[in-house]
Amino acid sequence: MSETPETPTVAVFRPDDERIEDAVSLLEEFGTDPLPDPMLAVEPTDATPRTDADYVVFTSKTGAELVSEAGWEESGETVCAIGPATADALREEGYAVDIVPEEFTSSGLVATLANEIDGARVEVARSDHGSPVLLEGFEDAGAYVHETVLYRLVRPKGSGESATLAAAGDLDAVCFTSSLTVEHFLEAAAERGVRADALEGLAEATVGVIGAPTAETAAAHGLDVDVVPDEATFEALARETLEAVRRARE
């Protein structure tokens, strides 16, 4: 429950590592009462990208860290990152990053590479829940596409406090950072027997999502989305969600 009527309670679902710590710190800076409720846990596969690719695409900070831990070494590939956070993580692990799209989304990366990958071998290294947009887009551009699953994303045991609060009407906003966080939130709500009430609670709250694919997933599950930032970063999502909360209170 909010500390004061003026302090919005905002649920955040990032993995239970420095990402949720950073998200909580940011939300506190923005003047909220954050509710951390991790909806993702990482299970590494210890796999590494294929060695015969012309392009290797990474879509997350986690993927960058895991390939480094698994001992992957560059061998002349064009290394692509879906956005600046992934690019920074790759560079921190000692990898050179050649391409980052102007639009930090799967479709943005497809658009950036579409005119240069006809006949090329493109390796997509990511989680087991990646959007089909990358694979289909690269194939449509004429590339030979292979996907390597670097890690699996599962729902942590004990998650779902946010669903209970939503069901009670005690959440002002939520920040969904992937389609899977939406699905895991609803799974946790069902597990606690409050799915219908949680959906009703979110109908009265401000629902922010990080991009169009997450918005589509939310809508498919009956959630009304209020905020989709132009920039697919958590900072933009948090800022715009809080702005929407404050506008709703005026």
mmCIF file with all atom_site columns, C-alpha atoms in Angstrom, residues 11-98:
data_model
loop_
_atom_site.group_PDB
_atom_site.id
_atom_site.type_symbol
_atom_site.label_atom_id
_atom_site.label_alt_id
_atom_site.label_comp_id
_atom_site.label_asym_id
_atom_site.label_entity_id
_atom_site.label_seq_id
_atom_site.pdbx_PDB_ins_code
_atom_site.Cartn_x
_atom_site.Cartn_y
_atom_site.Cartn_z
_atom_site.occupancy
_atom_site.B_iso_or_equiv
_atom_site.pdbx_formal_charge
_atom_site.auth_seq_id
_atom_site.auth_comp_id
_atom_site.auth_asym_id
_atom_site.auth_atom_id
_atom_site.pdbx_PDB_model_num
ATOM 1  C CA . ALA A 1 11 ? 5.140  -2.844  -9.297  1.00 0.00 ? 11 ALA A CA 1
ATOM 2  C CA . VAL A 1 12 ? 8.247  -3.808  -11.228 1.00 0.00 ? 12 VAL A CA 1
ATOM 3  C CA . PHE A 1 13 ? 9.014  -7.305  -12.501 1.00 0.00 ? 13 PHE A CA 1
ATOM 4  C CA . ARG A 1 14 ? 12.673 -7.355  -13.551 1.00 0.00 ? 14 ARG A CA 1
ATOM 5  C CA . PRO A 1 15 ? 14.927 -10.380 -12.818 1.00 0.00 ? 15 PRO A CA 1
ATOM 6  C CA . ASP A 1 16 ? 16.096 -10.699 -9.218  1.00 0.00 ? 16 ASP A CA 1
ATOM 7  C CA . ASP A 1 17 ? 19.585 -9.275  -9.706  1.00 0.00 ? 17 ASP A CA 1
ATOM 8  C CA . GLU A 1 18 ? 21.090 -5.829  -10.180 1.00 0.00 ? 18 GLU A CA 1
ATOM 9  C CA . ARG A 1 19 ? 18.383 -5.055  -12.744 1.00 0.00 ? 19 ARG A CA 1
ATOM 10 C CA . ILE A 1 20 ? 15.602 -5.037  -10.184 1.00 0.00 ? 20 ILE A CA 1
ATOM 11 C CA . GLU A 1 21 ? 17.839 -3.166  -7.735  1.00 0.00 ? 21 GLU A CA 1
ATOM 12 C CA . ASP A 1 22 ? 18.508 -0.516  -10.376 1.00 0.00 ? 22 ASP A CA 1
ATOM 13 C CA . ALA A 1 23 ? 14.809 -0.355  -11.263 1.00 0.00 ? 23 ALA A CA 1
ATOM 14 C CA . VAL A 1 24 ? 13.824 0.137   -7.613  1.00 0.00 ? 24 VAL A CA 1
ATOM 15 C CA . SER A 1 25 ? 16.413 2.883   -7.199  1.00 0.00 ? 25 SER A CA 1
ATOM 16 C CA . LEU A 1 26 ? 15.158 4.649   -10.314 1.00 0.00 ? 26 LEU A CA 1
ATOM 17 C CA . LEU A 1 27 ? 11.530 4.442   -9.243  1.00 0.00 ? 27 LEU A CA 1
ATOM 18 C CA . GLU A 1 28 ? 12.446 5.833   -5.841  1.00 0.00 ? 28 GLU A CA 1
ATOM 19 C CA . GLU A 1 29 ? 14.235 8.737   -7.555  1.00 0.00 ? 29 GLU A CA 1
ATOM 20 C CA . PHE A 1 30 ? 11.041 9.370   -9.501  1.00 0.00 ? 30 PHE A CA 1
ATOM 21 C CA . GLY A 1 31 ? 9.091  9.662   -6.247  1.00 0.00 ? 31 GLY A CA 1
ATOM 22 C CA . THR A 1 32 ? 7.306  6.328   -6.067  1.00 0.00 ? 32 THR A CA 1
ATOM 23 C CA . ASP A 1 33 ? 6.917  3.510   -3.574  1.00 0.00 ? 33 ASP A CA 1
ATOM 24 C CA . PRO A 1 34 ? 8.351  0.632   -5.653  1.00 0.00 ? 34 PRO A CA 1
ATOM 25 C CA . LEU A 1 35 ? 7.111  -2.924  -5.257  1.00 0.00 ? 35 LEU A CA 1
ATOM 26 C CA . PRO A 1 36 ? 9.776  -5.321  -6.591  1.00 0.00 ? 36 PRO A CA 1
ATOM 27 C CA . ASP A 1 37 ? 8.217  -8.617  -7.621  1.00 0.00 ? 37 ASP A CA 1
ATOM 28 C CA . PRO A 1 38 ? 10.673 -10.531 -9.858  1.00 0.00 ? 38 PRO A CA 1
ATOM 29 C CA . MET A 1 39 ? 8.817  -12.482 -12.533 1.00 0.00 ? 39 MET A CA 1
ATOM 30 C CA . LEU A 1 40 ? 11.874 -13.837 -14.332 1.00 0.00 ? 40 LEU A CA 1
ATOM 31 C CA . ALA A 1 41 ? 14.702 -16.118 -13.283 1.00 0.00 ? 41 ALA A CA 1
ATOM 32 C CA . VAL A 1 42 ? 17.553 -17.092 -15.585 1.00 0.00 ? 42 VAL A CA 1
ATOM 33 C CA . GLU A 1 43 ? 18.571 -20.720 -16.199 1.00 0.00 ? 43 GLU A CA 1
ATOM 34 C CA . PRO A 1 44 ? 21.742 -20.760 -18.371 1.00 0.00 ? 44 PRO A CA 1
ATOM 35 C CA . THR A 1 45 ? 22.154 -23.439 -21.036 1.00 0.00 ? 45 THR A CA 1
ATOM 36 C CA . ASP A 1 46 ? 25.949 -22.918 -21.332 1.00 0.00 ? 46 ASP A CA 1
ATOM 37 C CA . ALA A 1 47 ? 25.528 -22.717 -25.107 1.00 0.00 ? 47 ALA A CA 1
ATOM 38 C CA . THR A 1 48 ? 27.547 -20.353 -27.303 1.00 0.00 ? 48 THR A CA 1
ATOM 39 C CA . PRO A 1 49 ? 26.837 -18.895 -30.765 1.00 0.00 ? 49 PRO A CA 1
ATOM 40 C CA . ARG A 1 50 ? 27.751 -20.886 -33.856 1.00 0.00 ? 50 ARG A CA 1
ATOM 41 C CA . THR A 1 51 ? 31.222 -20.214 -35.204 1.00 0.00 ? 51 THR A CA 1
ATOM 42 C CA . ASP A 1 52 ? 30.277 -20.015 -38.895 1.00 0.00 ? 52 ASP A CA 1
ATOM 43 C CA . ALA A 1 53 ? 27.984 -16.975 -38.751 1.00 0.00 ? 53 ALA A CA 1
ATOM 44 C CA . ASP A 1 54 ? 28.492 -13.727 -40.640 1.00 0.00 ? 54 ASP A CA 1
ATOM 45 C CA . TYR A 1 55 ? 26.361 -11.816 -38.141 1.00 0.00 ? 55 TYR A CA 1
ATOM 46 C CA . VAL A 1 56 ? 25.717 -12.594 -34.473 1.00 0.00 ? 56 VAL A CA 1
ATOM 47 C CA . VAL A 1 57 ? 22.768 -10.866 -32.829 1.00 0.00 ? 57 VAL A CA 1
ATOM 48 C CA . PHE A 1 58 ? 22.422 -10.374 -29.081 1.00 0.00 ? 58 PHE A CA 1
ATOM 49 C CA . THR A 1 59 ? 19.225 -9.162  -27.465 1.00 0.00 ? 59 THR A CA 1
ATOM 50 C CA . SER A 1 60 ? 20.028 -8.781  -23.758 1.00 0.00 ? 60 SER A CA 1
ATOM 51 C CA . LYS A 1 61 ? 22.614 -7.940  -21.127 1.00 0.00 ? 61 LYS A CA 1
ATOM 52 C CA . THR A 1 62 ? 22.133 -11.447 -19.738 1.00 0.00 ? 62 THR A CA 1
ATOM 53 C CA . GLY A 1 63 ? 23.074 -13.012 -23.057 1.00 0.00 ? 63 GLY A CA 1
ATOM 54 C CA . ALA A 1 64 ? 26.234 -10.916 -23.239 1.00 0.00 ? 64 ALA A CA 1
ATOM 55 C CA . GLU A 1 65 ? 27.319 -12.000 -19.774 1.00 0.00 ? 65 GLU A CA 1
ATOM 56 C CA . LEU A 1 66 ? 26.516 -15.671 -20.344 1.00 0.00 ? 66 LEU A CA 1
ATOM 57 C CA . VAL A 1 67 ? 28.450 -16.033 -23.602 1.00 0.00 ? 67 VAL A CA 1
ATOM 58 C CA . SER A 1 68 ? 31.438 -14.460 -21.889 1.00 0.00 ? 68 SER A CA 1
ATOM 59 C CA . GLU A 1 69 ? 31.162 -16.906 -18.984 1.00 0.00 ? 69 GLU A CA 1
ATOM 60 C CA . ALA A 1 70 ? 30.869 -19.775 -21.490 1.00 0.00 ? 70 ALA A CA 1
ATOM 61 C CA . GLY A 1 71 ? 34.084 -18.657 -23.209 1.00 0.00 ? 71 GLY A CA 1
ATOM 62 C CA . TRP A 1 72 ? 32.750 -17.436 -26.560 1.00 0.00 ? 72 TRP A CA 1
ATOM 63 C CA . GLU A 1 73 ? 35.298 -15.553 -28.665 1.00 0.00 ? 73 GLU A CA 1
ATOM 64 C CA . GLU A 1 74 ? 34.670 -13.372 -31.688 1.00 0.00 ? 74 GLU A CA 1
ATOM 65 C CA . SER A 1 75 ? 36.121 -14.600 -34.975 1.00 0.00 ? 75 SER A CA 1
ATOM 66 C CA . GLY A 1 76 ? 35.323 -11.901 -37.510 1.00 0.00 ? 76 GLY A CA 1
ATOM 67 C CA . GLU A 1 77 ? 31.537 -11.838 -37.207 1.00 0.00 ? 77 GLU A CA 1
ATOM 68 C CA . THR A 1 78 ? 29.565 -8.610  -37.339 1.00 0.00 ? 78 THR A CA 1
ATOM 69 C CA . VAL A 1 79 ? 28.272 -8.294  -33.774 1.00 0.00 ? 79 VAL A CA 1
ATOM 70 C CA . CYS A 1 80 ? 24.851 -6.698  -33.409 1.00 0.00 ? 80 CYS A CA 1
ATOM 71 C CA . ALA A 1 81 ? 23.118 -5.534  -30.214 1.00 0.00 ? 81 ALA A CA 1
ATOM 72 C CA . ILE A 1 82 ? 19.416 -4.809  -30.056 1.00 0.00 ? 82 ILE A CA 1
ATOM 73 C CA . GLY A 1 83 ? 19.963 -1.692  -27.952 1.00 0.00 ? 83 GLY A CA 1
ATOM 74 C CA . PRO A 1 84 ? 22.472 0.353   -25.940 1.00 0.00 ? 84 PRO A CA 1
ATOM 75 C CA . ALA A 1 85 ? 22.176 -1.662  -22.720 1.00 0.00 ? 85 ALA A CA 1
ATOM 76 C CA . THR A 1 86 ? 23.033 -4.870  -24.562 1.00 0.00 ? 86 THR A CA 1
ATOM 77 C CA . ALA A 1 87 ? 25.823 -3.104  -26.443 1.00 0.00 ? 87 ALA A CA 1
ATOM 78 C CA . ASP A 1 88 ? 27.310 -1.734  -23.205 1.00 0.00 ? 88 ASP A CA 1
ATOM 79 C CA . ALA A 1 89 ? 27.183 -5.199  -21.623 1.00 0.00 ? 89 ALA A CA 1
ATOM 80 C CA . LEU A 1 90 ? 28.966 -6.741  -24.611 1.00 0.00 ? 90 LEU A CA 1
ATOM 81 C CA . ARG A 1 91 ? 31.681 -4.097  -24.494 1.00 0.00 ? 91 ARG A CA 1
ATOM 82 C CA . GLU A 1 92 ? 32.107 -4.616  -20.746 1.00 0.00 ? 92 GLU A CA 1
ATOM 83 C CA . GLU A 1 93 ? 32.780 -8.290  -21.511 1.00 0.00 ? 93 GLU A CA 1
ATOM 84 C CA . GLY A 1 94 ? 35.433 -7.289  -24.042 1.00 0.00 ? 94 GLY A CA 1
ATOM 85 C CA . TYR A 1 95 ? 33.480 -7.696  -27.274 1.00 0.00 ? 95 TYR A CA 1
ATOM 86 C CA . ALA A 1 96 ? 33.419 -5.200  -30.128 1.00 0.00 ? 96 ALA A CA 1
ATOM 87 C CA . VAL A 1 97 ? 29.915 -4.117  -31.144 1.00 0.00 ? 97 VAL A CA 1
ATOM 88 C CA . ASP A 1 98 ? 29.443 -3.235  -34.792 1.00 0.00 ? 98 ASP A CA 1
#
